[in-house]
Each structure stands twice: as C-alpha cells, then as structure tokens.
Coordinates of N, CA and C in Angstrom, one line a residue:
M209 N -6.2 15.7 -202.1 CA -6.2 15.0 -200.9 C -6.9 13.7 -201.1
E210 N -6.4 12.6 -200.6 CA -7.0 11.3 -200.7 C -8.2 11.1 -199.8
P211 N -9.3 10.4 -200.2 CA -10.4 10.1 -199.2 C -10.0 9.1 -198.2
S212 N -10.5 9.2 -197.0 CA -10.4 8.2 -196.0 C -11.5 8.4 -194.9
A213 N -11.7 7.4 -194.1 CA -12.7 7.6 -193.0 C -12.4 8.8 -192.2
G214 N -13.4 9.6 -191.9 CA -13.3 10.8 -191.1 C -13.1 12.1 -191.9
K215 N -12.9 11.9 -193.2 CA -12.7 13.1 -194.0 C -14.1 13.5 -194.6
L216 N -14.2 14.7 -195.1 CA -15.4 15.2 -195.7 C -15.3 15.1 -197.2
L217 N -16.4 14.9 -197.9 CA -16.6 15.1 -199.3 C -17.5 16.3 -199.5
I218 N -17.1 17.2 -200.2 CA -17.8 18.5 -200.4 C -18.2 18.5 -201.9
S219 N -19.5 18.6 -202.2 CA -19.9 18.6 -203.6 C -19.5 20.0 -204.2
E220 N -19.2 19.9 -205.5 CA -18.9 21.1 -206.3 C -20.2 21.9 -206.4
P221 N -20.1 23.2 -206.5 CA -21.3 24.1 -206.4 C -22.4 23.8 -207.4
F222 N -22.1 23.3 -208.5 CA -23.2 23.1 -209.6 C -23.6 21.7 -209.8
L223 N -23.2 20.8 -208.9 CA -23.6 19.4 -209.1 C -25.2 19.3 -209.1
N224 N -25.7 18.7 -210.2 CA -27.1 18.7 -210.4 C -27.9 17.6 -209.8
D225 N -27.2 16.6 -209.3 CA -27.8 15.4 -208.7 C -28.5 15.9 -207.5
P226 N -29.9 15.8 -207.4 CA -30.6 16.2 -206.2 C -30.2 15.5 -204.9
N227 N -29.7 14.3 -205.0 CA -29.3 13.6 -203.8 C -28.0 14.3 -203.2
F228 N -27.3 15.0 -204.0 CA -26.0 15.5 -203.5 C -25.9 17.1 -203.7
L229 N -27.0 17.7 -204.0 CA -26.9 19.2 -204.2 C -26.4 19.9 -202.9
R230 N -25.3 20.6 -203.1 CA -24.6 21.3 -202.0 C -24.4 20.4 -200.8
S231 N -24.0 19.2 -201.0 CA -23.8 18.2 -200.0 C -22.5 18.2 -199.3
V232 N -22.5 17.9 -198.0 CA -21.2 17.6 -197.3 C -21.4 16.2 -196.7
I233 N -20.5 15.3 -197.1 CA -20.6 13.9 -196.7 C -19.5 13.6 -195.8
L234 N -19.8 13.0 -194.7 CA -18.8 12.5 -193.8 C -18.5 11.0 -194.2
I235 N -17.3 10.7 -194.5 CA -16.9 9.4 -194.9 C -16.7 8.5 -193.6
A236 N -17.5 7.5 -193.5 CA -17.5 6.6 -192.3 C -16.6 5.4 -192.6
E237 N -16.6 4.9 -193.8 CA -15.8 3.7 -194.2 C -15.2 4.0 -195.6
Y238 N -13.9 3.6 -195.7 CA -13.2 3.8 -197.0 C -12.3 2.6 -197.1
T239 N -12.6 1.7 -198.1 CA -11.7 0.6 -198.4 C -11.5 0.5 -199.9
P240 N -10.6 -0.4 -200.3 CA -10.5 -0.6 -201.8 C -11.8 -1.1 -202.4
E241 N -12.6 -1.7 -201.7 CA -13.8 -2.3 -202.2 C -15.0 -1.2 -202.3
G242 N -14.9 -0.2 -201.6 CA -15.9 0.8 -201.7 C -15.9 1.8 -200.5
T243 N -16.8 2.8 -200.6 CA -16.9 3.9 -199.6 C -18.3 4.0 -199.1
L244 N -18.4 4.3 -197.8 CA -19.7 4.6 -197.2 C -19.6 5.9 -196.5
G245 N -20.6 6.7 -196.7 CA -20.7 8.0 -196.0 C -22.1 8.5 -195.8
F246 N -22.2 9.7 -195.1 CA -23.5 10.2 -194.8 C -23.6 11.7 -195.1
V247 N -24.6 12.1 -195.8 CA -24.9 13.5 -196.1 C -25.2 14.2 -194.8
L248 N -24.5 15.2 -194.4 CA -24.7 15.8 -193.1 C -25.7 16.9 -193.2
N249 N -26.0 17.4 -194.4 CA -26.8 18.6 -194.4 C -28.1 18.5 -195.2
H250 N -28.7 17.3 -195.3 CA -30.0 17.2 -195.9 C -31.0 16.6 -194.9
K251 N -31.6 17.5 -194.2 CA -32.6 17.0 -193.1 C -33.9 16.6 -193.8
S252 N -34.4 15.5 -193.2 CA -35.7 15.0 -193.7 C -36.8 15.7 -192.8
K253 N -38.0 15.4 -193.0 CA -39.1 15.9 -192.2 C -39.4 15.0 -191.1
L254 N -38.7 13.9 -191.0 CA -39.0 12.8 -190.1 C -38.2 13.1 -188.8
L255 N -38.8 12.6 -187.7 CA -38.1 12.6 -186.4 C -37.8 11.1 -186.1
L256 N -36.8 10.9 -185.2 CA -36.4 9.6 -184.8 C -37.6 8.7 -184.3
G257 N -38.5 9.3 -183.5 CA -39.6 8.6 -182.9 C -40.6 8.2 -184.0
D258 N -40.6 8.9 -185.1 CA -41.5 8.5 -186.3 C -41.0 7.2 -186.9
L259 N -39.7 7.0 -186.9 CA -39.1 5.8 -187.6 C -39.0 4.6 -186.7
V260 N -38.7 4.9 -185.4 CA -38.5 3.8 -184.5 C -39.3 4.0 -183.2
P261 N -40.6 3.7 -183.3 CA -41.5 4.0 -182.2 C -41.1 3.3 -180.9
D262 N -40.5 2.1 -180.9 CA -40.1 1.5 -179.7 C -38.9 2.1 -179.0
L263 N -38.3 3.1 -179.6 CA -37.3 3.9 -178.9 C -38.0 4.9 -178.0
G264 N -39.3 5.0 -178.1 CA -40.0 6.0 -177.3 C -40.1 7.3 -178.1
P265 N -40.9 8.3 -177.5 CA -41.0 9.6 -178.2 C -39.6 10.2 -178.3
S266 N -39.3 10.6 -179.5 CA -38.0 11.2 -179.7 C -38.1 12.3 -180.8
D267 N -37.7 13.5 -180.5 CA -37.8 14.6 -181.5 C -36.4 14.9 -182.1
F268 N -35.5 13.9 -182.1 CA -34.3 14.1 -182.8 C -34.5 14.1 -184.3
P269 N -34.0 15.1 -185.1 CA -34.2 15.0 -186.5 C -33.5 13.9 -187.2
V270 N -34.0 13.5 -188.3 CA -33.3 12.4 -189.1 C -32.9 13.0 -190.4
Y271 N -31.7 12.7 -190.8 CA -31.2 13.3 -192.1 C -31.2 12.2 -193.1
F272 N -31.2 12.6 -194.4 CA -31.1 11.7 -195.5 C -29.6 11.5 -195.7
G273 N -29.1 10.3 -195.3 CA -27.7 10.0 -195.4 C -27.2 9.7 -196.8
G274 N -28.2 9.5 -197.7 CA -27.9 9.2 -199.1 C -28.9 8.3 -199.7
P275 N -28.8 8.1 -201.0 CA -29.9 7.4 -201.7 C -29.8 5.8 -201.6
V276 N -28.8 5.3 -200.9 CA -28.6 3.9 -200.8 C -29.2 3.4 -199.5
G277 N -29.9 2.2 -199.5 CA -30.4 1.6 -198.3 C -31.3 2.5 -197.5
T278 N -32.2 3.1 -198.1 CA -33.1 4.1 -197.4 C -34.1 3.4 -196.4
D279 N -33.9 2.1 -196.3 CA -34.7 1.4 -195.3 C -33.8 1.1 -194.1
T280 N -32.7 1.8 -194.0 CA -31.8 1.5 -192.9 C -31.6 2.8 -192.1
L281 N -31.3 2.7 -190.8 CA -31.1 3.8 -189.9 C -29.6 3.7 -189.4
H282 N -28.9 4.9 -189.4 CA -27.5 4.9 -189.0 C -27.4 6.1 -188.0
I283 N -26.3 6.0 -187.2 CA -26.0 7.0 -186.2 C -24.5 7.4 -186.2
I284 N -24.3 8.6 -186.1 CA -22.9 9.2 -185.9 C -23.0 9.9 -184.5
H285 N -22.0 9.7 -183.7 CA -22.1 10.4 -182.4 C -20.7 10.8 -181.9
R286 N -20.7 11.7 -180.9 CA -19.5 12.0 -180.2 C -19.6 11.9 -178.7
C287 N -20.3 10.9 -178.3 CA -20.5 10.7 -176.9 C -20.2 9.2 -176.5
Y288 N -18.9 8.8 -176.8 CA -18.6 7.4 -176.5 C -18.7 7.1 -175.0
D289 N -18.4 8.2 -174.2 CA -18.5 8.0 -172.8 C -19.9 7.6 -172.3
K290 N -20.9 7.9 -173.1 CA -22.3 7.5 -172.8 C -22.7 6.2 -173.5
M291 N -22.3 6.1 -174.8 CA -22.7 5.0 -175.6 C -21.9 3.8 -175.4
N292 N -20.6 3.9 -175.0 CA -19.7 2.8 -174.9 C -19.7 1.9 -176.1
D293 N -19.9 2.5 -177.2 CA -19.9 1.7 -178.5 C -19.7 2.6 -179.7
G294 N -19.3 2.1 -180.8 CA -19.1 2.8 -182.0 C -17.7 2.7 -182.5
E295 N -17.6 2.8 -183.8 CA -16.2 2.7 -184.4 C -15.8 4.2 -184.6
E296 N -14.6 4.5 -184.1 CA -14.0 5.8 -184.2 C -13.6 6.0 -185.6
I297 N -14.2 7.0 -186.3 CA -13.9 7.3 -187.7 C -13.0 8.6 -187.8
S298 N -13.0 9.4 -186.8 CA -12.2 10.6 -186.7 C -12.1 10.8 -185.2
P299 N -11.0 11.6 -184.8 CA -10.9 11.8 -183.3 C -12.2 12.3 -182.7
G300 N -12.7 11.4 -181.8 CA -13.9 11.8 -181.0 C -15.2 11.7 -181.8
I301 N -15.2 11.1 -183.0 CA -16.4 11.0 -183.8 C -16.6 9.5 -184.1
Y302 N -17.8 8.9 -183.8 CA -18.0 7.5 -183.9 C -19.2 7.2 -184.7
Y303 N -19.1 6.0 -185.4 CA -20.2 5.5 -186.2 C -20.7 4.2 -185.6
G304 N -22.1 4.3 -185.3 CA -22.7 3.1 -184.8 C -22.9 3.2 -183.3
A305 N -23.9 2.4 -182.8 CA -24.1 2.4 -181.3 C -24.9 1.2 -181.0
N306 N -24.9 0.8 -179.7 CA -25.7 -0.4 -179.3 C -27.1 0.1 -179.1
L307 N -28.1 -0.6 -179.7 CA -29.5 -0.2 -179.7 C -30.0 -0.2 -178.3
E308 N -29.7 -1.1 -177.4 CA -30.2 -1.1 -176.0 C -29.7 0.1 -175.3
T309 N -28.5 0.4 -175.4 CA -27.9 1.6 -174.7 C -28.6 2.8 -175.2
L310 N -28.8 2.9 -176.5 CA -29.4 4.1 -177.1 C -30.8 4.2 -176.6
K311 N -31.6 3.2 -176.4 CA -32.9 3.2 -175.9 C -32.9 3.8 -174.5
V312 N -32.0 3.3 -173.6 CA -31.9 3.8 -172.3 C -31.5 5.3 -172.2
L313 N -30.6 5.7 -173.1 CA -30.2 7.1 -173.1 C -31.3 8.0 -173.6
L314 N -32.0 7.6 -174.6 CA -33.2 8.4 -175.1 C -34.3 8.4 -174.0
A315 N -34.6 7.3 -173.4 CA -35.6 7.3 -172.3 C -35.3 8.2 -171.2
N316 N -34.0 8.3 -170.8 CA -33.6 9.2 -169.7 C -33.3 10.6 -170.1
N317 N -33.5 10.9 -171.4 CA -33.1 12.3 -172.0 C -31.7 12.6 -171.7
D318 N -30.8 11.6 -171.9 CA -29.4 11.8 -171.6 C -28.6 12.1 -172.9
L319 N -29.2 12.4 -174.0 CA -28.5 12.7 -175.2 C -28.9 14.1 -175.6
E320 N -27.9 14.9 -176.1 CA -28.1 16.2 -176.6 C -28.1 16.2 -178.1
P321 N -28.8 17.1 -178.7 CA -28.8 17.2 -180.2 C -27.5 17.4 -180.8
D322 N -26.6 18.0 -180.1 CA -25.2 18.3 -180.7 C -24.3 17.1 -180.4
E323 N -24.8 16.0 -179.9 CA -23.9 14.8 -179.7 C -24.2 13.7 -180.6
V324 N -25.4 13.7 -181.3 CA -25.7 12.6 -182.2 C -26.4 13.1 -183.4
K325 N -26.3 12.3 -184.5 CA -27.0 12.6 -185.7 C -27.5 11.3 -186.3
F326 N -28.7 11.2 -186.7 CA -29.4 10.0 -187.2 C -29.6 10.2 -188.7
F327 N -29.4 9.1 -189.4 CA -29.6 9.1 -190.9 C -30.4 7.9 -191.4
I328 N -31.3 8.2 -192.4 CA -31.9 7.1 -193.1 C -31.1 7.0 -194.4
G329 N -30.7 5.8 -194.7 CA -29.9 5.6 -195.9 C -28.5 6.1 -195.8
Y330 N -27.7 5.9 -196.8 CA -26.3 6.2 -196.8 C -25.9 6.5 -198.2
S331 N -24.7 7.1 -198.4 CA -24.1 7.4 -199.7 C -23.0 6.3 -199.9
G332 N -23.0 5.6 -201.0 CA -22.1 4.6 -201.2 C -21.5 4.6 -202.6
W333 N -20.2 4.2 -202.7 CA -19.5 4.2 -204.0 C -18.8 2.8 -204.1
G334 N -18.9 2.2 -205.2 CA -18.2 0.9 -205.4 C -16.7 1.2 -205.7
E335 N -16.0 0.0 -205.9 CA -14.6 0.1 -206.1 C -14.3 1.0 -207.2
E336 N -13.4 2.0 -207.0 CA -12.9 3.0 -207.9 C -13.9 4.0 -208.3
Q337 N -15.2 3.9 -207.9 CA -16.2 4.8 -208.4 C -15.9 6.2 -207.8
L338 N -15.6 6.3 -206.5 CA -15.4 7.6 -205.9 C -14.1 8.2 -206.5
L339 N -13.1 7.4 -206.7 CA -11.9 8.0 -207.3 C -12.1 8.6 -208.6
Q340 N -13.0 7.9 -209.4 CA -13.3 8.5 -210.7 C -14.1 9.8 -210.6
E341 N -15.0 9.9 -209.7 CA -15.7 11.1 -209.4 C -14.8 12.2 -208.9
L342 N -13.8 11.9 -208.2 CA -12.8 12.9 -207.7 C -12.0 13.4 -208.9
K343 N -11.6 12.5 -209.9 CA -10.9 12.9 -211.1 C -11.8 13.9 -211.9
E344 N -13.1 13.7 -211.9 CA -14.0 14.6 -212.6 C -14.4 15.8 -211.9
N345 N -13.7 16.1 -210.7 CA -13.9 17.3 -209.9 C -15.4 17.4 -209.4
T346 N -16.0 16.3 -209.1 CA -17.4 16.3 -208.6 C -17.3 16.6 -207.1
W347 N -16.2 16.2 -206.4 CA -16.0 16.3 -205.0 C -14.7 17.0 -204.6
I348 N -14.7 17.6 -203.5 CA -13.5 18.1 -202.8 C -13.3 17.3 -201.6
V349 N -12.2 16.8 -201.3 CA -11.9 16.0 -200.1 C -11.3 17.0 -199.1
S350 N -11.7 16.9 -197.8 CA -11.2 17.8 -196.8 C -11.1 17.2 -195.4
D351 N -10.1 17.5 -194.7 CA -10.0 17.2 -193.3 C -9.9 18.5 -192.5
K352 N -10.2 19.6 -193.1 CA -10.2 20.9 -192.4 C -11.6 21.3 -192.0
Y353 N -12.0 20.8 -190.8 CA -13.3 21.2 -190.3 C -13.3 21.0 -188.8
H354 N -14.1 21.7 -188.2 CA -14.3 21.6 -186.7 C -15.4 20.5 -186.5
P355 N -15.2 19.6 -185.5 CA -16.2 18.6 -185.3 C -17.7 19.1 -185.1
D356 N -17.8 20.3 -184.7 CA -19.2 20.9 -184.5 C -20.0 20.9 -185.8
V357 N -19.3 21.0 -186.9 CA -20.0 21.1 -188.2 C -20.7 19.8 -188.5
I358 N -20.2 18.7 -188.0 CA -20.9 17.4 -188.3 C -22.2 17.3 -187.6
F359 N -22.3 18.0 -186.4 CA -23.6 17.9 -185.6 C -24.4 19.2 -185.7
S360 N -24.0 20.0 -186.6 CA -24.8 21.3 -186.8 C -26.2 21.1 -187.2
A361 N -27.1 21.8 -186.6 CA -28.5 21.7 -187.0 C -28.8 22.7 -188.1
N362 N -27.9 23.6 -188.4 CA -28.1 24.6 -189.5 C -27.6 24.0 -190.8
E363 N -28.4 23.1 -191.4 CA -27.9 22.4 -192.6 C -27.6 23.3 -193.8
E364 N -28.3 24.4 -193.8 CA -28.1 25.3 -195.0 C -26.7 26.0 -194.9
E365 N -26.1 26.1 -193.8 CA -24.8 26.7 -193.6 C -23.6 25.8 -193.6
V366 N -23.9 24.5 -193.5 CA -22.8 23.5 -193.4 C -21.9 23.5 -194.6
W367 N -22.6 23.4 -195.8 CA -21.8 23.4 -197.1 C -20.9 24.7 -197.2
R368 N -21.5 25.8 -196.9 CA -20.8 27.1 -197.0 C -19.7 27.2 -196.0
E369 N -19.9 26.7 -194.8 CA -18.8 26.8 -193.8 C -17.6 25.9 -194.2
V370 N -17.9 24.7 -194.6 CA -16.7 23.8 -195.0 C -16.0 24.3 -196.2
I371 N -16.7 24.9 -197.1 CA -16.0 25.5 -198.3 C -15.1 26.7 -197.8
I372 N -15.6 27.5 -196.9 CA -14.8 28.6 -196.4 C -13.6 28.1 -195.7
N373 N -13.7 27.0 -194.9 CA -12.6 26.4 -194.2 C -11.5 25.9 -195.0
L374 N -11.8 25.7 -196.3 CA -10.8 25.2 -197.3 C -9.7 26.2 -197.6
G375 N -10.0 27.5 -197.3 CA -9.1 28.5 -197.5 C -9.4 29.4 -198.7
P376 N -8.6 30.4 -198.9 CA -8.9 31.4 -200.0 C -9.1 30.9 -201.4
K377 N -8.4 29.7 -201.7 CA -8.5 29.2 -203.0 C -10.0 28.8 -203.3
Y378 N -10.7 28.4 -202.3 CA -12.1 27.9 -202.5 C -13.2 28.8 -201.9
A379 N -12.8 29.7 -201.0 CA -13.8 30.5 -200.3 C -14.8 31.2 -201.2
H380 N -14.3 31.6 -202.4 CA -15.2 32.3 -203.3 C -16.4 31.4 -203.8
L381 N -16.2 30.1 -203.8 CA -17.3 29.2 -204.2 C -18.5 29.3 -203.2
S382 N -18.2 29.7 -202.0 CA -19.3 29.7 -201.0 C -20.4 30.8 -201.4
N383 N -20.0 31.7 -202.2 CA -21.0 32.7 -202.6 C -21.7 32.4 -204.0
F384 N -21.3 31.3 -204.6 CA -22.0 31.0 -205.9 C -23.4 30.7 -205.6
P385 N -24.4 31.2 -206.4 CA -25.8 30.9 -206.2 C -26.0 29.4 -206.6
Q386 N -27.0 28.8 -206.0 CA -27.4 27.4 -206.4 C -27.8 27.3 -207.8
N387 N -28.5 28.3 -208.3 CA -28.9 28.3 -209.7 C -28.3 29.6 -210.3
P388 N -27.2 29.5 -211.1 CA -26.6 30.7 -211.7 C -27.5 31.4 -212.7
N389 N -28.5 30.8 -213.2 CA -29.5 31.4 -214.1 C -30.3 32.4 -213.4
L390 N -30.4 32.3 -212.1 CA -31.3 33.3 -211.4 C -30.5 34.5 -210.9
N391 N -29.2 34.5 -211.3 CA -28.3 35.6 -210.9 C -28.5 36.8 -211.7

C-alpha cells in the first residue's frame, strides 16, 4: 500500500531506533517533497499546561511526535465542530487548530481527551526517504484502523491493535517480544 495523508505507518517489530520502537505514526502530510507524521503511542511525561502556561492549567498529555522539531507543538483532533479549524487528513480527523479557539475551549473545559492529541516534535522524511524505508520493510502502511486508535490513551496497546487489524498475515507479529533475547 502506498503512503498518503491519513494512513498509518507501523514499525516492524524489531526496529532498533528508539525514536520509533513499536511506533504507530499517523501521516499528516505526504507530498513528493517529503512526509510529516506523528508517533501516536510515545507519551511524554509532560502535560500541555507544562509546555504552554498561557493556555491555562491543562492536564492533557503530550506525546513525542518524533525526533524532528522538538521545539514545536502540534495537534490532531476530531472535533471540527468545536475548533472550526484544521486540515482534514482522514475522514473526521484534522491536523492543526486556531490557538485562540483552543484557549477558549481549554478554559471552558470543552475538550475531551478522546477528541484531541498534542505532540512535541514530528516525524519527517525527505524526498524518497520514506519510500526507501518501505522498500527495506521498516514500515507497514495501513488504512485499516478505527479512528479511536488515534486518540487512545493506552499507548502500549496501540501498536499491537493496529498490527492485529492488518489481518491474519500480520497478527502473529503482535505477540513478538520487544527483545527476542529475553524470550
């Protein structure tokens, strides 16, 4: 399957890069010049209020979106009716939001944890880089997922769940230990 916005990149089970260990990445932008996505299942110890105090106290978790631009904050949401902003990357899933609207929604406690996900940094690939990694079987591309997986707070199960959703050809991978030497 070819990558495109809204699809998932699922790391192969023994990928040793700590930035992408058992990662599930939502592709937000895909062009011939490059790809931008966010790791859905690597939660940081930071909360949104820790990073952006002028948003007010906020206990929304912040995820490591990837190793690029770790001084940037990004948002994925599924509440366009509240945000009135964002680029639709998959049916009902949006990238980006208006900061002033976000402040009001947070101040009024009008956002639920299963509607938004915040990321520091992002995952990025230059021209042809992702295609080369796909040829090397580093990633599996999938559009077989329920939108709830994107906003799941159970980051340890996200990789396993999307692997199982790929069907019987891949389901056995979900049981591979992270470190086969410990088996």
